[in-house]
N, CA and C atoms as an extended XYZ file, in Angstrom:
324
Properties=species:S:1:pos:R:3:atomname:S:1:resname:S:1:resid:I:1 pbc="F F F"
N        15.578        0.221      -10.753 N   UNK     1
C        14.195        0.645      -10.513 CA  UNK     1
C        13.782        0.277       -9.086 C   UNK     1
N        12.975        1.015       -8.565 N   UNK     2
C        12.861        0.883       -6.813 CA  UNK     2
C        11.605        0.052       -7.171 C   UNK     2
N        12.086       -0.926       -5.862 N   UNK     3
C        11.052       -2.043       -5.180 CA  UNK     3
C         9.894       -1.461       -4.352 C   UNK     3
N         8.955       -2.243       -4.319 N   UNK     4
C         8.093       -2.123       -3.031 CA  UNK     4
C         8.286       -2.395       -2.075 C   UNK     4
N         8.783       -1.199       -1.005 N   UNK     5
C         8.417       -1.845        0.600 CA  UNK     5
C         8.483       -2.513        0.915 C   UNK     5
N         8.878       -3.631        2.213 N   UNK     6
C         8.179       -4.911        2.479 CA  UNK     6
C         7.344       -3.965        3.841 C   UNK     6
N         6.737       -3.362        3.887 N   UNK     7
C         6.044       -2.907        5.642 CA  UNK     7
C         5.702       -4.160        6.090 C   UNK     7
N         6.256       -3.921        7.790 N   UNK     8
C         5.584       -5.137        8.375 CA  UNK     8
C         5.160       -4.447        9.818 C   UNK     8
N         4.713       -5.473       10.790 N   UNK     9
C         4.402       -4.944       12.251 CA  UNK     9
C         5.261       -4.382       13.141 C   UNK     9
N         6.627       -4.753       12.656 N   UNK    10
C         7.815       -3.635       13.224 CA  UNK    10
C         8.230       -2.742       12.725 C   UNK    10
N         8.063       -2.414       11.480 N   UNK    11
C         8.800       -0.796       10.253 CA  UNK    11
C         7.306       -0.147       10.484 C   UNK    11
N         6.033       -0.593       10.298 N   UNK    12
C         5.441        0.357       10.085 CA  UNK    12
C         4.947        1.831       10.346 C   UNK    12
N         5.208        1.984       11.725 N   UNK    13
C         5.232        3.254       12.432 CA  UNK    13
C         6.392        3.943       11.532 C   UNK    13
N         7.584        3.668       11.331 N   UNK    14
C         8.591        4.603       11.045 CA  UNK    14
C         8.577        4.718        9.747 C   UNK    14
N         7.938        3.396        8.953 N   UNK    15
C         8.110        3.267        7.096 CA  UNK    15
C         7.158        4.074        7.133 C   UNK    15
N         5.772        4.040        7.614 N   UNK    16
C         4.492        4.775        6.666 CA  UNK    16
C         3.813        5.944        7.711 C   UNK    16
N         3.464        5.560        8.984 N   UNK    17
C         2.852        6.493        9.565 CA  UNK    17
C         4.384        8.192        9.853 C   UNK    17
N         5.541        8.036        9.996 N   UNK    18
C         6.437        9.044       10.368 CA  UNK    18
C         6.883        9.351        8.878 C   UNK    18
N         6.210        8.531        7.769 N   UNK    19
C         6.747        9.091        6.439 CA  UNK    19
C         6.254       10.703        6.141 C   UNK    19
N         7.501       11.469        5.294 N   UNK    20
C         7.554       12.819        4.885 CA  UNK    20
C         6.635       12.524        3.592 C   UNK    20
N         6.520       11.620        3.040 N   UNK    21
C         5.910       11.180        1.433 CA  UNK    21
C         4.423       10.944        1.991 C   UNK    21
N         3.387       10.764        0.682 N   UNK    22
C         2.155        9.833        1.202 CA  UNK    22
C         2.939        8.727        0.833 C   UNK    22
N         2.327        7.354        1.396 N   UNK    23
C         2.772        6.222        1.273 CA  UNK    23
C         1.301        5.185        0.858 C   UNK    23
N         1.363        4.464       -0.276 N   UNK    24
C         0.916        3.523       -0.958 CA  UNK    24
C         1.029        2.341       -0.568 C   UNK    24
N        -0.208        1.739        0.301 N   UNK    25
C         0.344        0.600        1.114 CA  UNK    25
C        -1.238       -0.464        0.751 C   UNK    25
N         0.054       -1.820        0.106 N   UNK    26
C        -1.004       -3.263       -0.565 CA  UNK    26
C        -1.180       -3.673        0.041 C   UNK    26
N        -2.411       -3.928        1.083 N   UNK    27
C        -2.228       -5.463        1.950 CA  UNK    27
C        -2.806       -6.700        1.248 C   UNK    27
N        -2.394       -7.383        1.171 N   UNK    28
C        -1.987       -8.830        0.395 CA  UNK    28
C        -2.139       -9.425        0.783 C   UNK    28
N        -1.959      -10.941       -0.023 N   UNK    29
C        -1.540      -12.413        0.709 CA  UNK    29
C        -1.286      -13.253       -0.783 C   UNK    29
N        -0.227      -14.209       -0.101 N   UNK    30
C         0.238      -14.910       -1.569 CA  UNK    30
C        -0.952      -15.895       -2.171 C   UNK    30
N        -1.736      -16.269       -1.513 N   UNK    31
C        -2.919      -17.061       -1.660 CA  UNK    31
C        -3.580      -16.312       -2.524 C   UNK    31
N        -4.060      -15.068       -2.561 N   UNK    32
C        -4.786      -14.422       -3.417 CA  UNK    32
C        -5.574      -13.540       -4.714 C   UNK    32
N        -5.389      -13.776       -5.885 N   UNK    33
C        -6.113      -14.328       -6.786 CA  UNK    33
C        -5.728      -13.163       -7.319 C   UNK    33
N        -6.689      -11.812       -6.708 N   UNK    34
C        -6.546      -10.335       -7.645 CA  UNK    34
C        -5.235       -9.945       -6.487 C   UNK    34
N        -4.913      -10.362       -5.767 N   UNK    35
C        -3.609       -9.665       -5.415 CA  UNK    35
C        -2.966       -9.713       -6.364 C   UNK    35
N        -2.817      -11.331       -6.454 N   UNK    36
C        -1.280      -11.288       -7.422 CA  UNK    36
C        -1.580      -10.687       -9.199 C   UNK    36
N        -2.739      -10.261       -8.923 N   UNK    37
C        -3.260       -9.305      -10.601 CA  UNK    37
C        -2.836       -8.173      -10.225 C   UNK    37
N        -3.016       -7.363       -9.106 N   UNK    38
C        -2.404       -6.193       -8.966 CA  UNK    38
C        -1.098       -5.968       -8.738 C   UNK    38
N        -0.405       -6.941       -8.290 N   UNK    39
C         0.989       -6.919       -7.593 CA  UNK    39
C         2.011       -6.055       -8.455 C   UNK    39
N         1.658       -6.573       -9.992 N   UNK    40
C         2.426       -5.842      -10.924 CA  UNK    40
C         2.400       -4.197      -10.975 C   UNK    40
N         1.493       -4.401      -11.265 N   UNK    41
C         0.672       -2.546      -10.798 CA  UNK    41
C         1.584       -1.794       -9.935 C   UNK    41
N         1.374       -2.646       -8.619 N   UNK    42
C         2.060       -1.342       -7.215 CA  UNK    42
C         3.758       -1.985       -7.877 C   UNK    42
N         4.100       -2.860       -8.142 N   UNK    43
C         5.626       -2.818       -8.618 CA  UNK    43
C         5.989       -1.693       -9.230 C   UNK    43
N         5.213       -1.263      -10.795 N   UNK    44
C         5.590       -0.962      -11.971 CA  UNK    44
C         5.242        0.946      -10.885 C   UNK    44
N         4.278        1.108      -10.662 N   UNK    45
C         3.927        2.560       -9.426 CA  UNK    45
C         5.923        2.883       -8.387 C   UNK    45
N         6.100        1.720       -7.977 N   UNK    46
C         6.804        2.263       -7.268 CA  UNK    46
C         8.009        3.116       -7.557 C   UNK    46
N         8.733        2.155       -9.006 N   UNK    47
C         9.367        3.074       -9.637 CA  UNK    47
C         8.861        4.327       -9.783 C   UNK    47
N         7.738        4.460      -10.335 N   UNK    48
C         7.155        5.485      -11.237 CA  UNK    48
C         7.315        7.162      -10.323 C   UNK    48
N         6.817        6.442       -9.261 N   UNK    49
C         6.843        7.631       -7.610 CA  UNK    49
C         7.997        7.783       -6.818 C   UNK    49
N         9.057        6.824       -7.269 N   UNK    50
C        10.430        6.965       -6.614 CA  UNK    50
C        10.518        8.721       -6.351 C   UNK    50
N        11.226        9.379       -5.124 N   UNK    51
C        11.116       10.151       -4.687 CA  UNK    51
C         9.830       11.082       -4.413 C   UNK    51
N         8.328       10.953       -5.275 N   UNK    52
C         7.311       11.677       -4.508 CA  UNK    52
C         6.337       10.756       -3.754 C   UNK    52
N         6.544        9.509       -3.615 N   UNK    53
C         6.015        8.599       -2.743 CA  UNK    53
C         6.328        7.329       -2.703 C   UNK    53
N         5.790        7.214       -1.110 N   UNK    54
C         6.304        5.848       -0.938 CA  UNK    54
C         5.716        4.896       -1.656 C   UNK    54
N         5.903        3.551       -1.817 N   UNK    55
C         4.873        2.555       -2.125 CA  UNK    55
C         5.398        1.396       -1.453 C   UNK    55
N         4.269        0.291       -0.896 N   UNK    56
C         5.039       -0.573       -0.200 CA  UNK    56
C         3.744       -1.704       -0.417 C   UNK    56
N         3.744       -3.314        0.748 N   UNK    57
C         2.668       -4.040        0.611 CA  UNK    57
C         3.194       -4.300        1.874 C   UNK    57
N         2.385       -4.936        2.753 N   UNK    58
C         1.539       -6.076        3.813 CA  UNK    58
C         1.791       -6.939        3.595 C   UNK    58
N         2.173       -7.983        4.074 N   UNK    59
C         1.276       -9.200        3.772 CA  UNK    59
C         0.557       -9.336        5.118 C   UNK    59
N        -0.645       -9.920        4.994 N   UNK    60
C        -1.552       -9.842        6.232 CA  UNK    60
C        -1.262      -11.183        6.835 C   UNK    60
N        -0.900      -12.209        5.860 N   UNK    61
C        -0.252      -13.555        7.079 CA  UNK    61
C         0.600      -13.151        8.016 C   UNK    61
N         1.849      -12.780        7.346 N   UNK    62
C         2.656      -12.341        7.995 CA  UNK    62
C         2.627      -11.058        9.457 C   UNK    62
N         1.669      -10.179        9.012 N   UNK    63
C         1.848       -9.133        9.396 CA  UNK    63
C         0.065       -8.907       10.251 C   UNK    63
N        -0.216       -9.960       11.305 N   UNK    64
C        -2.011       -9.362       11.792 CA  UNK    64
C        -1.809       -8.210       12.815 C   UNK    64
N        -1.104       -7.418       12.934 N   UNK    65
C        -1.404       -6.073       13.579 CA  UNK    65
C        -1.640       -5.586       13.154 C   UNK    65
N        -0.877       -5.112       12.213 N   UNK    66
C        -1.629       -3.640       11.147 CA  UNK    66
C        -2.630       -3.860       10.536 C   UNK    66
N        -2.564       -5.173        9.885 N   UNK    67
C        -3.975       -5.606        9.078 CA  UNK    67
C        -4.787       -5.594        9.751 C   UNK    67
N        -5.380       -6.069       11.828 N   UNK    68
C        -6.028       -5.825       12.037 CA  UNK    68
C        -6.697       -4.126       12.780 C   UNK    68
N        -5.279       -3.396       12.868 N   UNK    69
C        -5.471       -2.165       12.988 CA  UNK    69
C        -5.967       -1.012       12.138 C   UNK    69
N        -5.861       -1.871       11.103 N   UNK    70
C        -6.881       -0.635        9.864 CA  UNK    70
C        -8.012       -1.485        9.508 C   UNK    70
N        -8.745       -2.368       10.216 N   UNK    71
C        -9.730       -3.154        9.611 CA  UNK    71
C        -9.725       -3.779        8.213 C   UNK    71
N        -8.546       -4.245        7.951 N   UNK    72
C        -8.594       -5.186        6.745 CA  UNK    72
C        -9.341       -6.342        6.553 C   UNK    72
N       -10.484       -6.737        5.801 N   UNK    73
C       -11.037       -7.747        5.940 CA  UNK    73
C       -10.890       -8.375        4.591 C   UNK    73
N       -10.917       -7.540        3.139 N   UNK    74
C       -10.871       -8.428        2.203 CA  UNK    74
C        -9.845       -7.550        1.665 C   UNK    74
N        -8.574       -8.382        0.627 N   UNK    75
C        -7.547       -7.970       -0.285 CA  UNK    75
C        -7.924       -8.457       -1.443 C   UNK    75
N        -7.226       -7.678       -2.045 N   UNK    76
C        -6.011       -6.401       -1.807 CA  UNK    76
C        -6.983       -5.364       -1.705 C   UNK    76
N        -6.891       -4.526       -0.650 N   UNK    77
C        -6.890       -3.511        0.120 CA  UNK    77
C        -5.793       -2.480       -0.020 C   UNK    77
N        -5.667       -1.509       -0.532 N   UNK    78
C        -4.607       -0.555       -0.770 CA  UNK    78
C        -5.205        0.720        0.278 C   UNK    78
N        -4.334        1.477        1.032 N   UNK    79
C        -4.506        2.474        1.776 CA  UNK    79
C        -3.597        3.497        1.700 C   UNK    79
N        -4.255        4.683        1.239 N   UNK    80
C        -3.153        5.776        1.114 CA  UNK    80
C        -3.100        6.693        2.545 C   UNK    80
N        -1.821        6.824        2.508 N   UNK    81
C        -1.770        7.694        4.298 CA  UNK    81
C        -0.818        9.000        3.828 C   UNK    81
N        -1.206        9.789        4.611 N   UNK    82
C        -0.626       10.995        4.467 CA  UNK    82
C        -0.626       11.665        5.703 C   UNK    82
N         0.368       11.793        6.415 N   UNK    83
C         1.189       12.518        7.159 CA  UNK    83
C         0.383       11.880        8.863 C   UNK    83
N         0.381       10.437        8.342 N   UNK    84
C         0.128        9.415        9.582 CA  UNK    84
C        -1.066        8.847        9.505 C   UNK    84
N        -1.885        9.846        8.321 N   UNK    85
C        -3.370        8.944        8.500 CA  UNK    85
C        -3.793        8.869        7.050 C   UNK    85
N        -4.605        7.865        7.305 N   UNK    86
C        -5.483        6.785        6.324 CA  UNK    86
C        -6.582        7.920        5.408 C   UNK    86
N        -5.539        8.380        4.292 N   UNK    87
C        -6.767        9.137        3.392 CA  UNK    87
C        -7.683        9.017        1.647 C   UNK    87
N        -7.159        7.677        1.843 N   UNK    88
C        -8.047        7.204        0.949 CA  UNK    88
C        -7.811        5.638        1.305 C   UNK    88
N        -9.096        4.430        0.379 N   UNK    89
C        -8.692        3.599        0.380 CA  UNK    89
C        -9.367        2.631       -1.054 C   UNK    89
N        -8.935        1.884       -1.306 N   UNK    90
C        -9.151        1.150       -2.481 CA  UNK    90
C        -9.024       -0.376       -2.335 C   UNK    90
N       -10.537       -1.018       -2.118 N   UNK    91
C       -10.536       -2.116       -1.954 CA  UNK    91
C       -10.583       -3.418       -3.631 C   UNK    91
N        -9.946       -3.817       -3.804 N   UNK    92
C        -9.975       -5.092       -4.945 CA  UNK    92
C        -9.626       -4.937       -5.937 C   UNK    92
N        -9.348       -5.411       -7.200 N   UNK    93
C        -8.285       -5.345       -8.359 CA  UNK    93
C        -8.845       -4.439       -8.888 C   UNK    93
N        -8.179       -3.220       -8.800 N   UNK    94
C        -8.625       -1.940       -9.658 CA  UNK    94
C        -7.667       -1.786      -11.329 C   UNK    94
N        -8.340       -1.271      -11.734 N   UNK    95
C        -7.169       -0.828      -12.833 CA  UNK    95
C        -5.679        0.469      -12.484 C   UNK    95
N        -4.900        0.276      -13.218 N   UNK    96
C        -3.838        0.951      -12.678 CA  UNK    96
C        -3.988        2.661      -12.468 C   UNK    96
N        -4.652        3.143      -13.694 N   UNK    97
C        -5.157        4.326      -13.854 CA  UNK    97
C        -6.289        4.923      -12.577 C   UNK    97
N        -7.068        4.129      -12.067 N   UNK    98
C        -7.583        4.380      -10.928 CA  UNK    98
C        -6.310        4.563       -9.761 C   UNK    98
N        -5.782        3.302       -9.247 N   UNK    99
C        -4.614        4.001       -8.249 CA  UNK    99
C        -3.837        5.155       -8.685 C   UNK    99
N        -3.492        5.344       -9.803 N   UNK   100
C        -2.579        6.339      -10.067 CA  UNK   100
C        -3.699        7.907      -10.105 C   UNK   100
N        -4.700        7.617      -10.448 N   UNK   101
C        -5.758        9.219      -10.110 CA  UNK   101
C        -5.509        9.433       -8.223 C   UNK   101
N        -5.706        8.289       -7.935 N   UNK   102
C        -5.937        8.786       -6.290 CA  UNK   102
C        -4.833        8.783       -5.439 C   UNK   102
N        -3.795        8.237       -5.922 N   UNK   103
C        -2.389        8.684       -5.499 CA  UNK   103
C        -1.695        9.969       -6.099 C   UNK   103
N        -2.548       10.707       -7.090 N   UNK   104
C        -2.134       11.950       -7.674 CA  UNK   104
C        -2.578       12.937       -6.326 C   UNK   104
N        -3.705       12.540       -6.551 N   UNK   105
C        -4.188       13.428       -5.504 CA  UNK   105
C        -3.759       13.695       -4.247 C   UNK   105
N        -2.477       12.776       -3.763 N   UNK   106
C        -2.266       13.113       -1.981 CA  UNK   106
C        -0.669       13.645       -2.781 C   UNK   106
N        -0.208       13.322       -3.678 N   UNK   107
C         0.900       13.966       -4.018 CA  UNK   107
C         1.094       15.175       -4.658 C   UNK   107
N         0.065       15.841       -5.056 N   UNK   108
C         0.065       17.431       -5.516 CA  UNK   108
C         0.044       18.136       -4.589 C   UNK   108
């Protein structure tokens, strides 16, 4: 079963913005509370989208460029991009059925 991504400040141009897929991207941190409530979620998604999209996570310790290049201020922050840009976004522990409506939508 396919993993999530690791995107960081060096893949991301080529993992998500030059992706042929939309791409499903968590920004995170291990510190955080409803991250690690959702974490399962974008896991159990990534399989699910294997070949019609990407799915990946952030971590924003690790990673303050991108996090501060899309204005990340509170996680989990999920951002859907499609064909280089930022077209939806979903801030805080959603239910799974919500990400999966709005990731339908950039994949039809």
């Amino acid at each position: 079963m396919a993993k999530p991504i690791e995107f960081t400040d060096s893949n991301f141009d080529d993992e998500v913005l030059k992706s042929d897929q939309p791409v499903l991207v968590d920004f995170w941190a291990e510190w955080c509370g409803p991250c690690r409530m959702i974490g399962p979620i974008v896991e159990e998604m990534a399989g699910e989208y294997e070949g019609k999209a990407k799915i990946g996570k952030v971590n924003v310790d690790n990673n303050p460029e991108v996090s501060v290049k899309y204005g990340i201020r509170s996680i989990p922050s999920l951002l859907i991009f499609k064909d280089g840009e930022v077209v939806d976004q979903i801030v805080g522990a959603v239910p799974k059925s919500q990400l999966t409506k709005q990731l339908e939508a950039q994949v039809a």
